[in-house]
Coordinates of C-alpha atoms in Angstrom, one line a residue:
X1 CA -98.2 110.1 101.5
X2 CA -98.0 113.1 103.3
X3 CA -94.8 114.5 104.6
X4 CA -93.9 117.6 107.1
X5 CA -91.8 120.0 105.5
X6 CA -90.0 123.3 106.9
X7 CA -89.8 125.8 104.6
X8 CA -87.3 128.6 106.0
X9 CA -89.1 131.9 104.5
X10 CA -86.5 134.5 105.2
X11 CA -87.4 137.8 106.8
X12 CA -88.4 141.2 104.9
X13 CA -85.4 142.8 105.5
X14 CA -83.4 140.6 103.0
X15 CA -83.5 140.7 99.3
X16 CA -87.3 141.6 98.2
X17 CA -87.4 138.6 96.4
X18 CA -86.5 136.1 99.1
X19 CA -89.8 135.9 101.4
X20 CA -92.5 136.6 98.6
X21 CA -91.0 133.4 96.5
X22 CA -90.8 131.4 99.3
X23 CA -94.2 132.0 100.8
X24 CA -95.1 130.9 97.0
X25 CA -93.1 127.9 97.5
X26 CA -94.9 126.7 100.4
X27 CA -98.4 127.6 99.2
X28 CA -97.3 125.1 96.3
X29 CA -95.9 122.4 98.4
X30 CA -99.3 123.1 101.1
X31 CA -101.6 122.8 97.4
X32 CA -99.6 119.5 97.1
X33 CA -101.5 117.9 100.3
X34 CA -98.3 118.0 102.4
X35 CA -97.7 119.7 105.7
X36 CA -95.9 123.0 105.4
X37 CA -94.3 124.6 108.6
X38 CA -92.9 127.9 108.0
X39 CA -90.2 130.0 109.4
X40 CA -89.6 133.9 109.8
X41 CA -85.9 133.9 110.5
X42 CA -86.5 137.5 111.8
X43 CA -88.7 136.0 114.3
X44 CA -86.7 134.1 117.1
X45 CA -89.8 132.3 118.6
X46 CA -90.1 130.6 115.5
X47 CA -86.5 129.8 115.1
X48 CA -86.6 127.9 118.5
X49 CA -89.7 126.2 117.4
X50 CA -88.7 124.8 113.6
X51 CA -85.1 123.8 115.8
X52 CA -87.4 121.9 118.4
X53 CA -89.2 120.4 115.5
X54 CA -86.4 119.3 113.7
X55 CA -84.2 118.2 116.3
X56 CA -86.2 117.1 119.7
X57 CA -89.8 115.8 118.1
X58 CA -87.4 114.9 114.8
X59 CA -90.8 115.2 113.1
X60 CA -89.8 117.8 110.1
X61 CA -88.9 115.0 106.9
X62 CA -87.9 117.5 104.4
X63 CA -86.6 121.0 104.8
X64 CA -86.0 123.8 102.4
X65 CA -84.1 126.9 102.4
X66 CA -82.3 129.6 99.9
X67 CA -78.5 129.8 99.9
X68 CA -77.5 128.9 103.8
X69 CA -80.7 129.9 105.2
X70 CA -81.6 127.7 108.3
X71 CA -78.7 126.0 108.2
X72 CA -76.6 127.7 110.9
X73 CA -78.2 129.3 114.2
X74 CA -76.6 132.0 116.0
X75 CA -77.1 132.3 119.7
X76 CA -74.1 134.3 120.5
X77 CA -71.0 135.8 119.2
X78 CA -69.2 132.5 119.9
X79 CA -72.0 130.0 119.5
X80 CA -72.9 129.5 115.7
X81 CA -74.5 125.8 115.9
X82 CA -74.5 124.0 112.2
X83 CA -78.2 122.5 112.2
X84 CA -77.7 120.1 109.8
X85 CA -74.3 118.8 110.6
X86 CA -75.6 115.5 112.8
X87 CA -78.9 115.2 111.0
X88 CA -80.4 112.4 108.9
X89 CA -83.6 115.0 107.2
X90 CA -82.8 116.0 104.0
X91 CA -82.5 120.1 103.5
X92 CA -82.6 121.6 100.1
X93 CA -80.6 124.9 99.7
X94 CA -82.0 126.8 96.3
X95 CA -79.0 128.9 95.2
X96 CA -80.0 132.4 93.7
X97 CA -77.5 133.1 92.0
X98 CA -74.6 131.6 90.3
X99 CA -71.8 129.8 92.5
X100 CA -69.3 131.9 92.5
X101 CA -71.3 134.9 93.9
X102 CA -69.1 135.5 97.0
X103 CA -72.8 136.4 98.4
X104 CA -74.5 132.9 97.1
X105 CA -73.7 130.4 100.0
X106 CA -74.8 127.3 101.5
X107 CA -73.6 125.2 99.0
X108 CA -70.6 124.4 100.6
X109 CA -71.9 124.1 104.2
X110 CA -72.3 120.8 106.5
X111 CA -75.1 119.0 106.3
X112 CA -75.3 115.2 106.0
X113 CA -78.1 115.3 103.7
X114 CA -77.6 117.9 101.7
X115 CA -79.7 118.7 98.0
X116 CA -78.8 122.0 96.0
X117 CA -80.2 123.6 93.2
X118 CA -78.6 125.5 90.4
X119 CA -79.7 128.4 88.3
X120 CA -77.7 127.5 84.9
X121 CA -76.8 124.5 84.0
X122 CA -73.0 124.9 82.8
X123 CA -73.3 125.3 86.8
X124 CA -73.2 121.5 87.3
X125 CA -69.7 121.7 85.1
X126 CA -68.7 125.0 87.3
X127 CA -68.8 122.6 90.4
X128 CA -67.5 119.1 89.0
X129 CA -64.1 121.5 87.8
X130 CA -63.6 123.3 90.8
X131 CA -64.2 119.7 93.2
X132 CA -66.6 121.8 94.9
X133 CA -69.7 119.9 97.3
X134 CA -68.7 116.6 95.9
X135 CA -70.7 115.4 98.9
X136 CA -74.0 117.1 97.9
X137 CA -76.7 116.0 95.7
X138 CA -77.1 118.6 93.0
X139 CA -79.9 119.9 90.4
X140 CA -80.6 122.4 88.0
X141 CA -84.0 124.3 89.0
X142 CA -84.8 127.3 88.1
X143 CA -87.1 129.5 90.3
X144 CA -90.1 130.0 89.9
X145 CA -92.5 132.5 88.3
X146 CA -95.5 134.3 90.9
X147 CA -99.0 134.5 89.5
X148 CA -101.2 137.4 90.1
X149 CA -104.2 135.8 91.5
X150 CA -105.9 137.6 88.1
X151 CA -107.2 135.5 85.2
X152 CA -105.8 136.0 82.1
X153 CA -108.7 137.6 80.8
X154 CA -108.5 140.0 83.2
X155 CA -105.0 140.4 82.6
X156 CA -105.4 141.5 79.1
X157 CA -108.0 143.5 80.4
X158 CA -105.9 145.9 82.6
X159 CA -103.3 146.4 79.8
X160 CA -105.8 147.8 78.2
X161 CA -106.1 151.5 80.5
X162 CA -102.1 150.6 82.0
X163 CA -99.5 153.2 81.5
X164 CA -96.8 150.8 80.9
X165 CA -95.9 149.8 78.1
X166 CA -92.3 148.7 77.9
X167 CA -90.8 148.0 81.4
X168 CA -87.2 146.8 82.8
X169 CA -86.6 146.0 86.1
X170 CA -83.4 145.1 87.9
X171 CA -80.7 147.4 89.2
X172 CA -77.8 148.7 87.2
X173 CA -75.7 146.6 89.4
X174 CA -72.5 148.4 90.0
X175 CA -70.1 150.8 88.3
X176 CA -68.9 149.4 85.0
X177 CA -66.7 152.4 83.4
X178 CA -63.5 151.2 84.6
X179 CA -63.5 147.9 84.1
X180 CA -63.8 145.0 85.9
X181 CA -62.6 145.7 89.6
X182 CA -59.9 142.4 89.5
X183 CA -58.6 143.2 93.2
X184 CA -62.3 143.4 94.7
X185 CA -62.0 139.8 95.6
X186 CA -58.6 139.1 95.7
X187 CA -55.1 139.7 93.9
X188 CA -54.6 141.4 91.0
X189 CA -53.9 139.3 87.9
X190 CA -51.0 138.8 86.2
X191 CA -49.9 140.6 82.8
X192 CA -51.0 137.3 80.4
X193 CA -53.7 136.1 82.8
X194 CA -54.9 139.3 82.1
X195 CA -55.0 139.2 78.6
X196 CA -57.2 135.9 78.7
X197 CA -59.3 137.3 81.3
X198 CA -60.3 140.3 79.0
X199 CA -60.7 137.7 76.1
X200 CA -63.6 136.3 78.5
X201 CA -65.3 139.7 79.3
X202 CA -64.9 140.3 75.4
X203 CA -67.1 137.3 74.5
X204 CA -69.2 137.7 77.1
X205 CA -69.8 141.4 75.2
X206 CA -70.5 139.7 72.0
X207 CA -72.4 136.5 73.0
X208 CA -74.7 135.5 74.9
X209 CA -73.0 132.8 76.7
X210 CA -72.8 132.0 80.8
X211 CA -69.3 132.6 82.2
X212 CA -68.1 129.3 82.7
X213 CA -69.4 128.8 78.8
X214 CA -66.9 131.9 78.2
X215 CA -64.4 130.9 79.8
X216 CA -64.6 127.4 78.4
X217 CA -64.3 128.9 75.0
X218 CA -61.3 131.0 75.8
X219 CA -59.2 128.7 77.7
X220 CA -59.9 125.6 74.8
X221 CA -58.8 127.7 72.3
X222 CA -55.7 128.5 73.7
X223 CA -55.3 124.6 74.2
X224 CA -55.5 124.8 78.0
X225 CA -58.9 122.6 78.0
X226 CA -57.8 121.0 81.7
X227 CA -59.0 121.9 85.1
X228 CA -55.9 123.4 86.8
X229 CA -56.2 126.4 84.0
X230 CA -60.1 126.4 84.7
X231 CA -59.5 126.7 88.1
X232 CA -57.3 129.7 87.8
X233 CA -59.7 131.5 85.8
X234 CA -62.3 131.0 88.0
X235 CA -60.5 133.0 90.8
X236 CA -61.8 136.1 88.7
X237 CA -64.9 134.7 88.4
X238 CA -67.1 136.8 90.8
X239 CA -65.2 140.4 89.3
X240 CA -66.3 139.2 85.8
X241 CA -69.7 138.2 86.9
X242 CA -70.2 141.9 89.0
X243 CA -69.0 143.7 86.2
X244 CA -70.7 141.8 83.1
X245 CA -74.4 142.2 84.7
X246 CA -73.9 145.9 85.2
X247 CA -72.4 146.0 81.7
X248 CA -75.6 143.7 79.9
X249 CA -78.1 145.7 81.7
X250 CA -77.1 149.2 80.9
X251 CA -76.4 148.1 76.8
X252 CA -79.3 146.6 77.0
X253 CA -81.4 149.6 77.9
X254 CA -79.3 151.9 75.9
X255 CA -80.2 150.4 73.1
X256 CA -84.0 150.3 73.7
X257 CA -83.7 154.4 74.0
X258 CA -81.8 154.5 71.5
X259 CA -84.1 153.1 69.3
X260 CA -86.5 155.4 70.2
X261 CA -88.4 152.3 72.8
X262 CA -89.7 154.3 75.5
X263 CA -89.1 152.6 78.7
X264 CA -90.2 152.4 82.4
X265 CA -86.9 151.4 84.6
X266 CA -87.8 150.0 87.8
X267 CA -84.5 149.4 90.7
X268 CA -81.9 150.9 91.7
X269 CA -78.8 152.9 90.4
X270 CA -79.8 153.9 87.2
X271 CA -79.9 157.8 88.3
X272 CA -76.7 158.0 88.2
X273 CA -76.4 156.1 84.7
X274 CA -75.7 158.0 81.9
X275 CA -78.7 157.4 80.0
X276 CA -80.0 158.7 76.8
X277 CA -83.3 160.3 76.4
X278 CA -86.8 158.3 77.3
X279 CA -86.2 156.4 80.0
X280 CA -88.5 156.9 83.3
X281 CA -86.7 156.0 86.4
X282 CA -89.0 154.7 89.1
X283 CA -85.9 154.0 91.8
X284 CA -86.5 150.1 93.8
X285 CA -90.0 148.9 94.9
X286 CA -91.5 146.0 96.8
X287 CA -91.9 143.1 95.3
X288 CA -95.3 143.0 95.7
X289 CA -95.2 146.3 93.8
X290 CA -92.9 144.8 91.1
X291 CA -95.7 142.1 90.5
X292 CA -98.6 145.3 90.2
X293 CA -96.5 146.7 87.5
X294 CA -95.8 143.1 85.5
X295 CA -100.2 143.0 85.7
X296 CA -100.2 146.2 83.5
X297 CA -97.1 146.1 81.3
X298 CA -97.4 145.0 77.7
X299 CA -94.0 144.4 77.3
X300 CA -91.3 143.1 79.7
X301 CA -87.5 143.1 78.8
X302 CA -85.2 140.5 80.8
X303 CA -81.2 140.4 80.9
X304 CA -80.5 136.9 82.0
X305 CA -77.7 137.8 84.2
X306 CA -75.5 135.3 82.9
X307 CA -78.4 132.8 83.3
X308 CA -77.7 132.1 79.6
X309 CA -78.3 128.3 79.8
X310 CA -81.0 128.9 82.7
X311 CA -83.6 131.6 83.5
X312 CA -84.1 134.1 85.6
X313 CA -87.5 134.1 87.1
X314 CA -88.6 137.5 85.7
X315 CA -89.7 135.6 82.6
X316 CA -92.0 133.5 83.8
X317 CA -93.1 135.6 86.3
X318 CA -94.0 138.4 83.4
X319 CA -95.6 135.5 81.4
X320 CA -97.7 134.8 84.1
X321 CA -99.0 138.2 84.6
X322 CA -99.7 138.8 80.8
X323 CA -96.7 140.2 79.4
X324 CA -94.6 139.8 76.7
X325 CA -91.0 138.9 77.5
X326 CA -88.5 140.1 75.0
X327 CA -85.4 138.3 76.7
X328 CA -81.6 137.6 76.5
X329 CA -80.9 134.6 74.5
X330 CA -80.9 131.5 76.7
X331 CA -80.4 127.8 75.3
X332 CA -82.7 126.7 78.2
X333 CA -85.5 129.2 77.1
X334 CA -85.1 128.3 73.3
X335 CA -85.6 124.7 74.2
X336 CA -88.6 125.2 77.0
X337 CA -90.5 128.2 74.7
X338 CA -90.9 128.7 70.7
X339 CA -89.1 131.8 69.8
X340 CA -91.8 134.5 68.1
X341 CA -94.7 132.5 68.9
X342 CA -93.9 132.6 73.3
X343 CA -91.0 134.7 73.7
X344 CA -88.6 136.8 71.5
X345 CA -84.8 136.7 72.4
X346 CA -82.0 138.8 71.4
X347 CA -77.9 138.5 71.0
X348 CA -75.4 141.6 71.9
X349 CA -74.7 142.0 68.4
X350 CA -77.3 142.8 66.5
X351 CA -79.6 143.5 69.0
X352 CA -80.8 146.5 67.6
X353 CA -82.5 144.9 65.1
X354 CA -84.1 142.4 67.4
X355 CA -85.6 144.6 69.7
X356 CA -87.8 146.2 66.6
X357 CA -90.6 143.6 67.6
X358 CA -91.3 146.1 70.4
X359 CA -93.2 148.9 68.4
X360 CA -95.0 146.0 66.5
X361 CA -96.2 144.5 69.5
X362 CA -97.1 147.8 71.3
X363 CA -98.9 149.1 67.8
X364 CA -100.9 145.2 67.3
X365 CA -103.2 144.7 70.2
X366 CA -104.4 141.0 68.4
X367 CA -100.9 140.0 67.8
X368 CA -99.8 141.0 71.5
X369 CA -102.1 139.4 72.9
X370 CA -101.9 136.1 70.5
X371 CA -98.0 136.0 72.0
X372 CA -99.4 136.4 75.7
X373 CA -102.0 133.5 75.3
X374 CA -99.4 131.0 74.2
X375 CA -97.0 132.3 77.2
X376 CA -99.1 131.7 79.5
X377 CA -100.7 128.7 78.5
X378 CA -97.0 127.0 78.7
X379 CA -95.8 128.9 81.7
X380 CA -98.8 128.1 83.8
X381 CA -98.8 124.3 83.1
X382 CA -94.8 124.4 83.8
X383 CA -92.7 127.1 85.4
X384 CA -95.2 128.2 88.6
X385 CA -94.0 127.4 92.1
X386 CA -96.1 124.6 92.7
X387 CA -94.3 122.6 89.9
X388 CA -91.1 123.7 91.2
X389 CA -92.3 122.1 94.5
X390 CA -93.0 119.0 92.4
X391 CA -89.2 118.8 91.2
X392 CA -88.0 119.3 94.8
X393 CA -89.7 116.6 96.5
X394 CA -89.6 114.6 93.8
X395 CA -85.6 114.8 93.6
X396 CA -85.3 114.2 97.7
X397 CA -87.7 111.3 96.9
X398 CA -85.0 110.1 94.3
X399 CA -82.6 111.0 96.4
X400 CA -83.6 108.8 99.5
X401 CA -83.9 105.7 97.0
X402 CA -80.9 106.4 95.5
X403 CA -79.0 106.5 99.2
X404 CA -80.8 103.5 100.4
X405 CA -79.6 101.2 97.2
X406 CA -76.1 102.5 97.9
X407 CA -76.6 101.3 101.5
X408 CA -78.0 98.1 100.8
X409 CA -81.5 98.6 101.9
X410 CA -82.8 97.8 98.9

């Protein structure tokens, strides 16, 4: 059957990522044989229009949104109207980043009908411990990855005369030589809260491992395994996550030039890192841009950004544009890939070693391109938008069944 659903696109001048992945989106739910009305939030005739659909013709059954987009409207300084708060349609709001990202919202907002998605899945422990949307529906989706409209063959084709070889991009994501900034967000902690909050960032250093599976691992081994000492720690939680990114990312491609692993850097920040030798900084490009340069590198390198038990969308978005990801360990991508024969993951300590596969893959064309084949051939059957369109209408389908039992309708 098929359904009317509003997707809220965004507007250009937000993150680079938002409106290019949601346009996907809704070209995977339209390919689906449902109709897809979109929104520009930039544009205000549109706004008033998806509002009028949604609340006069009540025609929209499904809408969809990332963090709190869509769900509040402001018409003036002292008018903010919260869309969903008196409405039966279902919205899904797909988090982009982990929970306690003071700038990840929507999560926590009204809505009677209300679906999230996570990007890791110790995320679904993060919110049962900290009583957080216990009226929400929740699952763990991770975004998708954008193809290039360019056949594989021709993929492996424009490697061939590309000028990239090895490339990272994300931005160096703050100042990490002082530490994590433990006022930024709030109070400063306490002389032995301290101590345990270190003992977090130190295993976060060594292991690949999500925060709340760091903290986890700190607080139960100081026998303090309940959720009022969980809670505490994750006060700190958005200083340890701003500081640990910055910190993964600029190891990560220190190490590469250290070992001699030439390598394009594309975003922002990272000419004012302290970087040895090799590196070529290209500074923050369009998205559209971004996907150009994944088309002709051979070789993609991913941090997770704590995504340790998820993915960030990089890697299948690489996969699909005919590169090989060398990645940050991730349980999820150990279990949804074969290590060495689709991807090739590394730990923080002996990631030196690990990253060796580079010059072998850059110097072996056949076996490259063997490890770009199988990628692809699982990415494209599994981690695309379209089947992330699947999982979304499929769980509000769930969702509506699951409602209407509870209600005695069925």
């Amino acid at each position: 059957m098929n359904v009317n659903i509003l997707v809220w696109l965004g507007n250009k001048d937000m993150h680079p990522a938002i409106y290019p992945n949601m346009q996907s989106l809704a070209a995977g739910i339209a390919d689906m044989g449902h109709n897809v009305i979109t929104c520009n939030t930039a544009e205000p005739e549109e706004i008033r229009a998806a509002l009028s659909l949604l609340r006069e013709n009540q025609i929209i059954d499904l809408s969809i949104g990332v963090n709190a987009m869509g769900m509040h409207i402001k018409y003036s300084d002292d008018q903010i109207v919260d869309v969903y708060a008196d409405l039966d349609v279902p919205h899904i709001s797909i988090l982009l980043d982990e929970p306690f990202n003071p700038y990840c919202n929507g999560y926590a907002d009204a809505a009677r009908y209300h679906i999230v998605t996570y990007l890791d899945r110790t995320d679904k422990e993060y919110f049962s411990r900290m009583d957080l949307s216990v009226d929400k529906y929740k699952m763990f989706m991770p975004l998708g990855g954008t193809v290039s409209g360019l056949s594989l063959e021709e993929l492996l084709e424009r490697k061939k005369q590309s000028s990239y070889e090895v490339v990272f991009s994300a931005g160096a994501f703050g100042d990490i030589r002082q530490g994590p900034e433990w006022e930024k967000f709030g109070v400063l902690p306490s002389h032995y809260m301290l101590n345990m909050l270190e003992d977090i960032v130190y295993l976060l250093q060594n292991e690949p491992l999500s925060v709340v599976a760091a903290a986890d691992k700190v607080l139960a081994a100081r026998g303090m395994a309940e959720d009022n000492y969980f809670q505490a720690a994750a006060y700190y939680f958005p200083a340890i996550l701003c500081y640990i990114k910055g910190w993964r990312r600029r190891k990560l491609v220190a190490e590469l030039l250290r070992n001699g692993i030439a390598l394009d850097i594309f975003g922002d920040g990272w000419e004012v890192a302290d970087l040895p030798h090799g590196a070529k900084l290209h500074g923050a490009i369009a998205y559209e841009g971004m996907l150009q340069v994944m088309a002709e590198a051979k070789v993609v390198v991913n941090d997770e950004a704590v995504f340790n038990d998820g993915a960030h969308d990089r890697v299948f978005t690489a996969m699909l544009n005919g590169a090989v990801v060398v990645s940050e360990y991730s349980a999820y991508l150990a279990e949804e890939f074969v290590q060495n024969r689709d991807i090739f993951m590394f730990g923080w300590q002996d990631i030196g070693e690990q990253l060796q596969v580079i010059p072998h893959l850059l110097s072996d064309d056949g076996y490259r391109e063997g490890i770009v084949c199988s990628a692809y051939g699982r990415t494209i059957n599994r981690h695309t938008w379209r089947h992330r369109a699947e999982r979304l209408l499929e769980a509000a389908e769930l969702t509506k069944f699951s409602r209407d039992m509870r209600a005695g309708k069925i």
